[in-house]
Amino acid sequence: MRQKIVAGNWKMNKNIDEAMELALSITEYQPDFSKEVKVIIAPPSLYLANLKMMKTLTCEVAAQNCSHHDYGAFTGEISAAMLKSMNVQYCIIGHSERRQYFDESNELLKKKVDTCVRNGVTPIFCIGELLEERKNNKHFITVLRQMEQSLFHLHGAELEKIIMAYEPVWAIGTGVTASSEEAQEMHAFIREQLGLHAGEGVAQNVSILYGGSVNAANSMELFACKDVDGGLVGGASLKAKDFAQIIASAG
Ligand code: PGA
């Protein structure tokens, strides 16, 4: 179902004490948040169990990645089936850092999406173009290819459960944000393509988040765009106050 979502991607940051403190601080801000906004935090996998056991935690928890296999001899990996067994309902898939530093291709990401769907874990599926691609006016084709090759084999009922995140690579961790016009233009394109592929009803049910240098100063304008349903926040999600302000600006 389409709804406002703000997700915090902690990446490989925080020791366990810092992670618990951050989660607790976010919880303390909860009374300020609209009930309409779903809040998700994605800590390093090592801390998922601690956060799931935290009785006061009011937000949802996501993994940052999972294996494309369900189980087996894959040393160091964590599967969607394991996440599900821990009641972790969300998993970021296809973050540009995974694509860039771990060579994750659209084909591999298709398998990761499938294992999530099969195991009842909702993928937060990231797409977005490189600076070079935008400069050469290839941003729409890149994003469409990412969707076609990793998502468009799904049925409408499966597709509408996925959370999309448009994250232009040039905006991630750079302090350079897409303008609200650029974000809206791409989000409208993504929704249009979902509609052409799976029907308007499905397209209208998908939440499409914007990611890339979202902060407390720019989130309000970005989230006000018609087709922007919230954000996937990296750096600014590591400070409870900033993250709380971003959440408050979503609804
Ligand atoms: P950033 O990261 O907010 O630090 O740019 C966003 C992301 O990587 O999801």
PDB file of C-alpha atoms and ligand atoms in Angstrom:
ATOM      1  CA  MET A   1       0.000   0.000   0.000  1.00  0.00           C
ATOM      2  CA  ARG A   2       1.294   3.442  -0.890  1.00  0.00           C
ATOM      3  CA  GLN A   3       2.174   5.349   2.243  1.00  0.00           C
ATOM      4  CA  LYS A   4       4.679   7.816   3.660  1.00  0.00           C
ATOM      5  CA  ILE A   5       7.840   6.046   4.752  1.00  0.00           C
ATOM      6  CA  VAL A   6      11.095   7.335   6.174  1.00  0.00           C
ATOM      7  CA  ALA A   7      13.848   4.742   6.375  1.00  0.00           C
ATOM      8  CA  GLY A   8      17.272   5.216   7.942  1.00  0.00           C
ATOM      9  CA  ASN A   9      20.193   3.305   6.461  1.00  0.00           C
ATOM     10  CA  TRP A  10      22.910   3.191   9.110  1.00  0.00           C
ATOM     11  CA  LYS A  11      25.338   1.429   6.733  1.00  0.00           C
ATOM     12  CA  MET A  12      28.470   0.149   8.534  1.00  0.00           C
ATOM     13  CA  ASN A  13      28.348   2.587  11.444  1.00  0.00           C
ATOM     14  CA  LYS A  14      27.950   2.461  15.245  1.00  0.00           C
ATOM     15  CA  ASN A  15      29.096  -0.041  17.832  1.00  0.00           C
ATOM     16  CA  ILE A  16      26.403  -1.892  19.742  1.00  0.00           C
ATOM     17  CA  ASP A  17      26.132   0.654  22.569  1.00  0.00           C
ATOM     18  CA  GLU A  18      25.865   3.522  20.102  1.00  0.00           C
ATOM     19  CA  ALA A  19      23.327   1.605  18.036  1.00  0.00           C
ATOM     20  CA  MET A  20      21.102   0.911  21.038  1.00  0.00           C
ATOM     21  CA  GLU A  21      21.374   4.513  22.162  1.00  0.00           C
ATOM     22  CA  LEU A  22      20.405   5.798  18.724  1.00  0.00           C
ATOM     23  CA  ALA A  23      17.420   3.436  18.547  1.00  0.00           C
ATOM     24  CA  LEU A  24      16.327   4.541  22.000  1.00  0.00           C
ATOM     25  CA  SER A  25      16.639   8.219  21.115  1.00  0.00           C
ATOM     26  CA  ILE A  26      14.545   7.742  17.967  1.00  0.00           C
ATOM     27  CA  THR A  27      11.916   6.012  20.092  1.00  0.00           C
ATOM     28  CA  GLU A  28      11.852   8.987  22.446  1.00  0.00           C
ATOM     29  CA  TYR A  29      10.964  11.272  19.526  1.00  0.00           C
ATOM     30  CA  GLN A  30       8.127   8.966  18.457  1.00  0.00           C
ATOM     31  CA  PRO A  31       5.310  11.048  20.042  1.00  0.00           C
ATOM     32  CA  ASP A  32       6.246  13.837  17.586  1.00  0.00           C
ATOM     33  CA  PHE A  33       5.688  11.637  14.534  1.00  0.00           C
ATOM     34  CA  SER A  34       2.498  11.354  12.521  1.00  0.00           C
ATOM     35  CA  LYS A  35       0.910   7.900  12.661  1.00  0.00           C
ATOM     36  CA  GLU A  36       0.661   8.133   8.882  1.00  0.00           C
ATOM     37  CA  VAL A  37       4.435   7.854   8.513  1.00  0.00           C
ATOM     38  CA  LYS A  38       6.089   4.455   8.710  1.00  0.00           C
ATOM     39  CA  VAL A  39       9.551   4.648  10.236  1.00  0.00           C
ATOM     40  CA  ILE A  40      12.130   1.976   9.417  1.00  0.00           C
ATOM     41  CA  ILE A  41      15.716   1.717  10.626  1.00  0.00           C
ATOM     42  CA  ALA A  42      18.329  -0.472   8.956  1.00  0.00           C
ATOM     43  CA  PRO A  43      21.199  -1.176  11.355  1.00  0.00           C
ATOM     44  CA  PRO A  44      24.150  -3.458  10.601  1.00  0.00           C
ATOM     45  CA  SER A  45      22.779  -7.047  10.528  1.00  0.00           C
ATOM     46  CA  LEU A  46      24.742  -7.943  13.643  1.00  0.00           C
ATOM     47  CA  TYR A  47      22.415  -5.750  15.720  1.00  0.00           C
ATOM     48  CA  LEU A  48      19.091  -6.798  14.223  1.00  0.00           C
ATOM     49  CA  ALA A  49      18.405  -9.265  17.029  1.00  0.00           C
ATOM     50  CA  ASN A  50      19.175  -6.682  19.717  1.00  0.00           C
ATOM     51  CA  LEU A  51      16.800  -4.190  18.139  1.00  0.00           C
ATOM     52  CA  LYS A  52      14.060  -6.765  17.647  1.00  0.00           C
ATOM     53  CA  MET A  53      14.340  -7.610  21.343  1.00  0.00           C
ATOM     54  CA  MET A  54      14.082  -3.980  22.394  1.00  0.00           C
ATOM     55  CA  LYS A  55      10.558  -3.824  23.818  1.00  0.00           C
ATOM     56  CA  THR A  56      10.259  -0.053  23.591  1.00  0.00           C
ATOM     57  CA  LEU A  57      11.219   0.120  19.911  1.00  0.00           C
ATOM     58  CA  THR A  58       8.267   1.544  18.027  1.00  0.00           C
ATOM     59  CA  CYS A  59       9.706   1.602  14.505  1.00  0.00           C
ATOM     60  CA  GLU A  60      10.234  -1.177  11.986  1.00  0.00           C
ATOM     61  CA  VAL A  61      13.601  -2.786  11.388  1.00  0.00           C
ATOM     62  CA  ALA A  62      15.246  -3.623   8.051  1.00  0.00           C
ATOM     63  CA  ALA A  63      18.368  -5.487   6.989  1.00  0.00           C
ATOM     64  CA  GLN A  64      20.727  -3.716   4.593  1.00  0.00           C
ATOM     65  CA  ASN A  65      21.279  -6.737   2.382  1.00  0.00           C
ATOM     66  CA  CYS A  66      20.639 -10.472   2.124  1.00  0.00           C
ATOM     67  CA  SER A  67      21.905 -13.446   0.169  1.00  0.00           C
ATOM     68  CA  HIS A  68      20.202 -14.534  -3.046  1.00  0.00           C
ATOM     69  CA  HIS A  69      20.113 -18.073  -1.605  1.00  0.00           C
ATOM     70  CA  ASP A  70      17.644 -19.327   1.010  1.00  0.00           C
ATOM     71  CA  TYR A  71      20.209 -21.372   2.994  1.00  0.00           C
ATOM     72  CA  GLY A  72      23.306 -23.500   2.556  1.00  0.00           C
ATOM     73  CA  ALA A  73      27.083 -23.347   2.425  1.00  0.00           C
ATOM     74  CA  PHE A  74      27.533 -19.630   1.804  1.00  0.00           C
ATOM     75  CA  THR A  75      29.937 -18.497   4.514  1.00  0.00           C
ATOM     76  CA  GLY A  76      29.277 -15.027   5.852  1.00  0.00           C
ATOM     77  CA  GLU A  77      25.854 -14.658   4.289  1.00  0.00           C
ATOM     78  CA  ILE A  78      22.416 -14.042   5.808  1.00  0.00           C
ATOM     79  CA  SER A  79      19.248 -15.148   4.036  1.00  0.00           C
ATOM     80  CA  ALA A  80      15.803 -13.622   3.692  1.00  0.00           C
ATOM     81  CA  ALA A  81      14.425 -16.788   5.324  1.00  0.00           C
ATOM     82  CA  MET A  82      16.579 -16.048   8.375  1.00  0.00           C
ATOM     83  CA  LEU A  83      15.410 -12.439   8.438  1.00  0.00           C
ATOM     84  CA  LYS A  84      11.824 -13.607   8.321  1.00  0.00           C
ATOM     85  CA  SER A  85      12.457 -16.065  11.139  1.00  0.00           C
ATOM     86  CA  MET A  86      13.672 -13.079  13.202  1.00  0.00           C
ATOM     87  CA  ASN A  87      10.534 -11.162  12.262  1.00  0.00           C
ATOM     88  CA  VAL A  88      12.595  -8.652  10.261  1.00  0.00           C
ATOM     89  CA  GLN A  89      10.046  -7.545   7.666  1.00  0.00           C
ATOM     90  CA  TYR A  90      12.176  -5.387   5.361  1.00  0.00           C
ATOM     91  CA  CYS A  91      15.453  -5.649   3.506  1.00  0.00           C
ATOM     92  CA  ILE A  92      17.269  -3.029   1.427  1.00  0.00           C
ATOM     93  CA  ILE A  93      18.174  -4.579  -1.918  1.00  0.00           C
ATOM     94  CA  GLY A  94      20.341  -3.110  -4.654  1.00  0.00           C
ATOM     95  CA  HIS A  95      21.792  -0.168  -2.790  1.00  0.00           C
ATOM     96  CA  SER A  96      24.273   1.568  -5.081  1.00  0.00           C
ATOM     97  CA  GLU A  97      27.121   0.739  -2.688  1.00  0.00           C
ATOM     98  CA  ARG A  98      26.286  -2.961  -3.144  1.00  0.00           C
ATOM     99  CA  ARG A  99      26.109  -2.492  -6.902  1.00  0.00           C
ATOM    100  CA  GLN A 100      29.361  -0.520  -6.987  1.00  0.00           C
ATOM    101  CA  TYR A 101      31.603  -2.191  -4.378  1.00  0.00           C
ATOM    102  CA  PHE A 102      30.227  -5.721  -4.454  1.00  0.00           C
ATOM    103  CA  ASP A 103      29.489  -5.961  -8.176  1.00  0.00           C
ATOM    104  CA  GLU A 104      25.810  -6.700  -7.682  1.00  0.00           C
ATOM    105  CA  SER A 105      24.185  -6.852 -11.110  1.00  0.00           C
ATOM    106  CA  ASN A 106      20.545  -6.397 -12.036  1.00  0.00           C
ATOM    107  CA  GLU A 107      20.412 -10.156 -12.617  1.00  0.00           C
ATOM    108  CA  LEU A 108      21.721 -10.999  -9.146  1.00  0.00           C
ATOM    109  CA  LEU A 109      19.401  -8.426  -7.593  1.00  0.00           C
ATOM    110  CA  LYS A 110      16.468 -10.090  -9.332  1.00  0.00           C
ATOM    111  CA  LYS A 111      17.340 -13.258  -7.386  1.00  0.00           C
ATOM    112  CA  LYS A 112      17.583 -11.292  -4.137  1.00  0.00           C
ATOM    113  CA  VAL A 113      14.178  -9.752  -4.796  1.00  0.00           C
ATOM    114  CA  ASP A 114      12.799 -13.227  -5.446  1.00  0.00           C
ATOM    115  CA  THR A 115      14.150 -14.713  -2.241  1.00  0.00           C
ATOM    116  CA  CYS A 116      12.682 -11.796  -0.283  1.00  0.00           C
ATOM    117  CA  VAL A 117       9.286 -12.144  -1.949  1.00  0.00           C
ATOM    118  CA  ARG A 118       9.339 -15.930  -1.473  1.00  0.00           C
ATOM    119  CA  ASN A 119      10.051 -15.531   2.221  1.00  0.00           C
ATOM    120  CA  GLY A 120       7.651 -12.681   2.907  1.00  0.00           C
ATOM    121  CA  VAL A 121      10.303  -9.996   3.429  1.00  0.00           C
ATOM    122  CA  THR A 122       9.567  -6.643   1.761  1.00  0.00           C
ATOM    123  CA  PRO A 123      12.424  -5.419  -0.417  1.00  0.00           C
ATOM    124  CA  ILE A 124      13.305  -1.729  -0.294  1.00  0.00           C
ATOM    125  CA  PHE A 125      14.604  -1.791  -3.834  1.00  0.00           C
ATOM    126  CA  CYS A 126      17.122   0.897  -4.801  1.00  0.00           C
ATOM    127  CA  ILE A 127      17.598   2.246  -8.301  1.00  0.00           C
ATOM    128  CA  GLY A 128      19.392   5.283  -9.643  1.00  0.00           C
ATOM    129  CA  GLU A 129      21.812   6.565 -12.218  1.00  0.00           C
ATOM    130  CA  LEU A 130      25.484   7.582 -12.121  1.00  0.00           C
ATOM    131  CA  LEU A 131      26.446  11.217 -12.665  1.00  0.00           C
ATOM    132  CA  GLU A 132      27.865  10.311 -16.066  1.00  0.00           C
ATOM    133  CA  GLU A 133      24.541   8.780 -17.094  1.00  0.00           C
ATOM    134  CA  ARG A 134      22.606  11.858 -16.059  1.00  0.00           C
ATOM    135  CA  LYS A 135      25.033  14.128 -17.882  1.00  0.00           C
ATOM    136  CA  ASN A 136      24.535  12.053 -21.020  1.00  0.00           C
ATOM    137  CA  ASN A 137      20.780  12.076 -20.603  1.00  0.00           C
ATOM    138  CA  LYS A 138      20.767   8.312 -19.938  1.00  0.00           C
ATOM    139  CA  HIS A 139      19.171   8.498 -16.478  1.00  0.00           C
ATOM    140  CA  PHE A 140      15.718   7.354 -17.538  1.00  0.00           C
ATOM    141  CA  ILE A 141      17.034   4.437 -19.550  1.00  0.00           C
ATOM    142  CA  THR A 142      19.290   3.315 -16.682  1.00  0.00           C
ATOM    143  CA  VAL A 143      16.484   3.388 -14.153  1.00  0.00           C
ATOM    144  CA  LEU A 144      14.105   1.633 -16.534  1.00  0.00           C
ATOM    145  CA  ARG A 145      16.684  -1.082 -17.206  1.00  0.00           C
ATOM    146  CA  GLN A 146      17.162  -1.636 -13.469  1.00  0.00           C
ATOM    147  CA  MET A 147      13.416  -2.064 -13.050  1.00  0.00           C
ATOM    148  CA  GLU A 148      12.999  -4.252 -16.119  1.00  0.00           C
ATOM    149  CA  GLN A 149      15.846  -6.586 -15.274  1.00  0.00           C
ATOM    150  CA  SER A 150      15.220  -6.974 -11.543  1.00  0.00           C
ATOM    151  CA  LEU A 151      11.508  -6.373 -10.953  1.00  0.00           C
ATOM    152  CA  PHE A 152       9.335  -6.690 -14.018  1.00  0.00           C
ATOM    153  CA  HIS A 153       9.122 -10.474 -13.871  1.00  0.00           C
ATOM    154  CA  LEU A 154       6.955 -10.085 -10.756  1.00  0.00           C
ATOM    155  CA  HIS A 155       3.149 -10.193 -10.813  1.00  0.00           C
ATOM    156  CA  GLY A 156       1.308  -6.985  -9.986  1.00  0.00           C
ATOM    157  CA  ALA A 157       0.321  -8.338  -6.556  1.00  0.00           C
ATOM    158  CA  GLU A 158       3.994  -8.946  -5.745  1.00  0.00           C
ATOM    159  CA  LEU A 159       5.195  -5.719  -7.308  1.00  0.00           C
ATOM    160  CA  GLU A 160       2.843  -3.514  -5.346  1.00  0.00           C
ATOM    161  CA  LYS A 161       4.288  -4.776  -2.063  1.00  0.00           C
ATOM    162  CA  ILE A 162       7.780  -3.593  -2.953  1.00  0.00           C
ATOM    163  CA  ILE A 163       9.074  -0.287  -1.645  1.00  0.00           C
ATOM    164  CA  MET A 164      11.046   1.548  -4.317  1.00  0.00           C
ATOM    165  CA  ALA A 165      13.859   3.956  -3.540  1.00  0.00           C
ATOM    166  CA  TYR A 166      15.167   6.299  -6.214  1.00  0.00           C
ATOM    167  CA  GLU A 167      18.707   7.172  -5.215  1.00  0.00           C
ATOM    168  CA  PRO A 168      20.754   9.011  -7.839  1.00  0.00           C
ATOM    169  CA  VAL A 169      24.299   7.770  -7.182  1.00  0.00           C
ATOM    170  CA  TRP A 170      25.728  11.280  -7.528  1.00  0.00           C
ATOM    171  CA  ALA A 171      23.589  12.414  -4.593  1.00  0.00           C
ATOM    172  CA  ILE A 172      24.519   9.659  -2.144  1.00  0.00           C
ATOM    173  CA  GLY A 173      26.782  10.868   0.650  1.00  0.00           C
ATOM    174  CA  THR A 174      27.866  13.863  -1.424  1.00  0.00           C
ATOM    175  CA  GLY A 175      25.791  16.630   0.102  1.00  0.00           C
ATOM    176  CA  VAL A 176      24.369  17.252  -3.382  1.00  0.00           C
ATOM    177  CA  THR A 177      20.663  16.527  -3.474  1.00  0.00           C
ATOM    178  CA  ALA A 178      18.490  16.171  -6.539  1.00  0.00           C
ATOM    179  CA  SER A 179      16.294  19.234  -6.847  1.00  0.00           C
ATOM    180  CA  SER A 180      12.651  18.642  -6.047  1.00  0.00           C
ATOM    181  CA  GLU A 181      11.922  19.011  -9.799  1.00  0.00           C
ATOM    182  CA  GLU A 182      14.496  16.349 -10.679  1.00  0.00           C
ATOM    183  CA  ALA A 183      13.199  14.036  -7.967  1.00  0.00           C
ATOM    184  CA  GLN A 184       9.564  14.501  -8.951  1.00  0.00           C
ATOM    185  CA  GLU A 185      10.342  14.011 -12.638  1.00  0.00           C
ATOM    186  CA  MET A 186      12.064  10.689 -11.988  1.00  0.00           C
ATOM    187  CA  HIS A 187       9.518   9.474  -9.451  1.00  0.00           C
ATOM    188  CA  ALA A 188       6.710  10.225 -11.906  1.00  0.00           C
ATOM    189  CA  PHE A 189       8.642   8.298 -14.569  1.00  0.00           C
ATOM    190  CA  ILE A 190       9.103   5.298 -12.237  1.00  0.00           C
ATOM    191  CA  ARG A 191       5.403   5.313 -11.388  1.00  0.00           C
ATOM    192  CA  GLU A 192       4.488   5.650 -15.042  1.00  0.00           C
ATOM    193  CA  GLN A 193       6.654   2.667 -15.959  1.00  0.00           C
ATOM    194  CA  LEU A 194       5.155   0.605 -13.138  1.00  0.00           C
ATOM    195  CA  GLY A 195       1.744   1.531 -14.523  1.00  0.00           C
ATOM    196  CA  LEU A 196       2.636   0.591 -18.096  1.00  0.00           C
ATOM    197  CA  HIS A 197       3.987  -2.730 -16.906  1.00  0.00           C
ATOM    198  CA  ALA A 198       1.521  -3.754 -14.221  1.00  0.00           C
ATOM    199  CA  GLY A 199      -1.415  -1.352 -14.458  1.00  0.00           C
ATOM    200  CA  GLU A 200      -2.260   1.995 -12.924  1.00  0.00           C
ATOM    201  CA  GLY A 201      -3.745   0.417  -9.796  1.00  0.00           C
ATOM    202  CA  VAL A 202      -0.449  -1.263  -8.967  1.00  0.00           C
ATOM    203  CA  ALA A 203       1.559   1.889  -9.736  1.00  0.00           C
ATOM    204  CA  GLN A 204      -0.588   3.921  -7.371  1.00  0.00           C
ATOM    205  CA  ASN A 205      -0.016   1.413  -4.575  1.00  0.00           C
ATOM    206  CA  VAL A 206       3.780   1.520  -4.659  1.00  0.00           C
ATOM    207  CA  SER A 207       5.658   3.798  -2.270  1.00  0.00           C
ATOM    208  CA  ILE A 208       8.615   5.461  -3.980  1.00  0.00           C
ATOM    209  CA  LEU A 209      11.197   6.951  -1.622  1.00  0.00           C
ATOM    210  CA  TYR A 210      13.868   9.465  -2.534  1.00  0.00           C
ATOM    211  CA  GLY A 211      17.423   8.949  -1.262  1.00  0.00           C
ATOM    212  CA  GLY A 212      20.639  10.916  -1.608  1.00  0.00           C
ATOM    213  CA  SER A 213      21.787  13.571   0.873  1.00  0.00           C
ATOM    214  CA  VAL A 214      18.354  13.988   2.434  1.00  0.00           C
ATOM    215  CA  ASN A 215      18.653  16.140   5.538  1.00  0.00           C
ATOM    216  CA  ALA A 216      16.472  18.094   7.931  1.00  0.00           C
ATOM    217  CA  ALA A 217      16.771  21.218   5.774  1.00  0.00           C
ATOM    218  CA  ASN A 218      15.715  19.724   2.417  1.00  0.00           C
ATOM    219  CA  SER A 219      13.368  16.869   3.345  1.00  0.00           C
ATOM    220  CA  MET A 220      10.200  18.949   3.586  1.00  0.00           C
ATOM    221  CA  GLU A 221      10.492  20.228   0.017  1.00  0.00           C
ATOM    222  CA  LEU A 222      11.411  16.822  -1.395  1.00  0.00           C
ATOM    223  CA  PHE A 223       8.638  14.975   0.451  1.00  0.00           C
ATOM    224  CA  ALA A 224       6.074  17.532  -0.701  1.00  0.00           C
ATOM    225  CA  CYS A 225       6.496  16.327  -4.308  1.00  0.00           C
ATOM    226  CA  LYS A 226       3.458  14.491  -5.626  1.00  0.00           C
ATOM    227  CA  ASP A 227       5.214  11.208  -6.355  1.00  0.00           C
ATOM    228  CA  VAL A 228       7.760  11.246  -3.523  1.00  0.00           C
ATOM    229  CA  ASP A 229       6.445   9.096  -0.692  1.00  0.00           C
ATOM    230  CA  GLY A 230       9.244   9.715   1.779  1.00  0.00           C
ATOM    231  CA  GLY A 231      12.943   9.064   1.982  1.00  0.00           C
ATOM    232  CA  LEU A 232      15.789   6.633   2.410  1.00  0.00           C
ATOM    233  CA  VAL A 233      18.244   8.506   4.586  1.00  0.00           C
ATOM    234  CA  GLY A 234      21.905   7.661   5.162  1.00  0.00           C
ATOM    235  CA  GLY A 235      24.160  10.102   7.008  1.00  0.00           C
ATOM    236  CA  ALA A 236      21.364  12.144   8.576  1.00  0.00           C
ATOM    237  CA  SER A 237      19.785   9.010  10.072  1.00  0.00           C
ATOM    238  CA  LEU A 238      22.793   8.579  12.356  1.00  0.00           C
ATOM    239  CA  LYS A 239      21.728  11.539  14.499  1.00  0.00           C
ATOM    240  CA  ALA A 240      18.399  11.029  16.263  1.00  0.00           C
ATOM    241  CA  LYS A 241      17.442  14.700  16.232  1.00  0.00           C
ATOM    242  CA  ASP A 242      18.069  15.123  12.495  1.00  0.00           C
ATOM    243  CA  PHE A 243      16.324  11.873  11.682  1.00  0.00           C
ATOM    244  CA  ALA A 244      13.353  12.869  13.853  1.00  0.00           C
ATOM    245  CA  GLN A 245      13.082  16.198  12.023  1.00  0.00           C
ATOM    246  CA  ILE A 246      13.133  14.395   8.691  1.00  0.00           C
ATOM    247  CA  ILE A 247      10.385  12.021   9.857  1.00  0.00           C
ATOM    248  CA  ALA A 248       8.322  14.949  11.127  1.00  0.00           C
ATOM    249  CA  SER A 249       8.626  16.644   7.729  1.00  0.00           C
ATOM    250  CA  ALA A 250       7.036  13.624   6.010  1.00  0.00           C
ATOM    251  CA  GLY A 251       3.612  13.959   7.527  1.00  0.00           C
TER     252      GLY A 251
HETATM  253  P1  PGA B   1      22.990   9.701   2.270  1.00  0.00           P
HETATM  254  O1  PGA B   1      22.805   8.157   1.899  1.00  0.00           O
HETATM  255  O2  PGA B   1      21.695  10.163   2.866  1.00  0.00           O
HETATM  256  O3  PGA B   1      24.113   9.722   3.253  1.00  0.00           O
HETATM  257  O4  PGA B   1      23.314  10.416   0.998  1.00  0.00           O
HETATM  258  C1  PGA B   1      21.593   7.701   1.374  1.00  0.00           C
HETATM  259  C2  PGA B   1      21.689   6.229   1.116  1.00  0.00           C
HETATM  260  O5  PGA B   1      22.789   5.739   0.808  1.00  0.00           O
HETATM  261  O6  PGA B   1      20.692   5.504   1.207  1.00  0.00           O
END
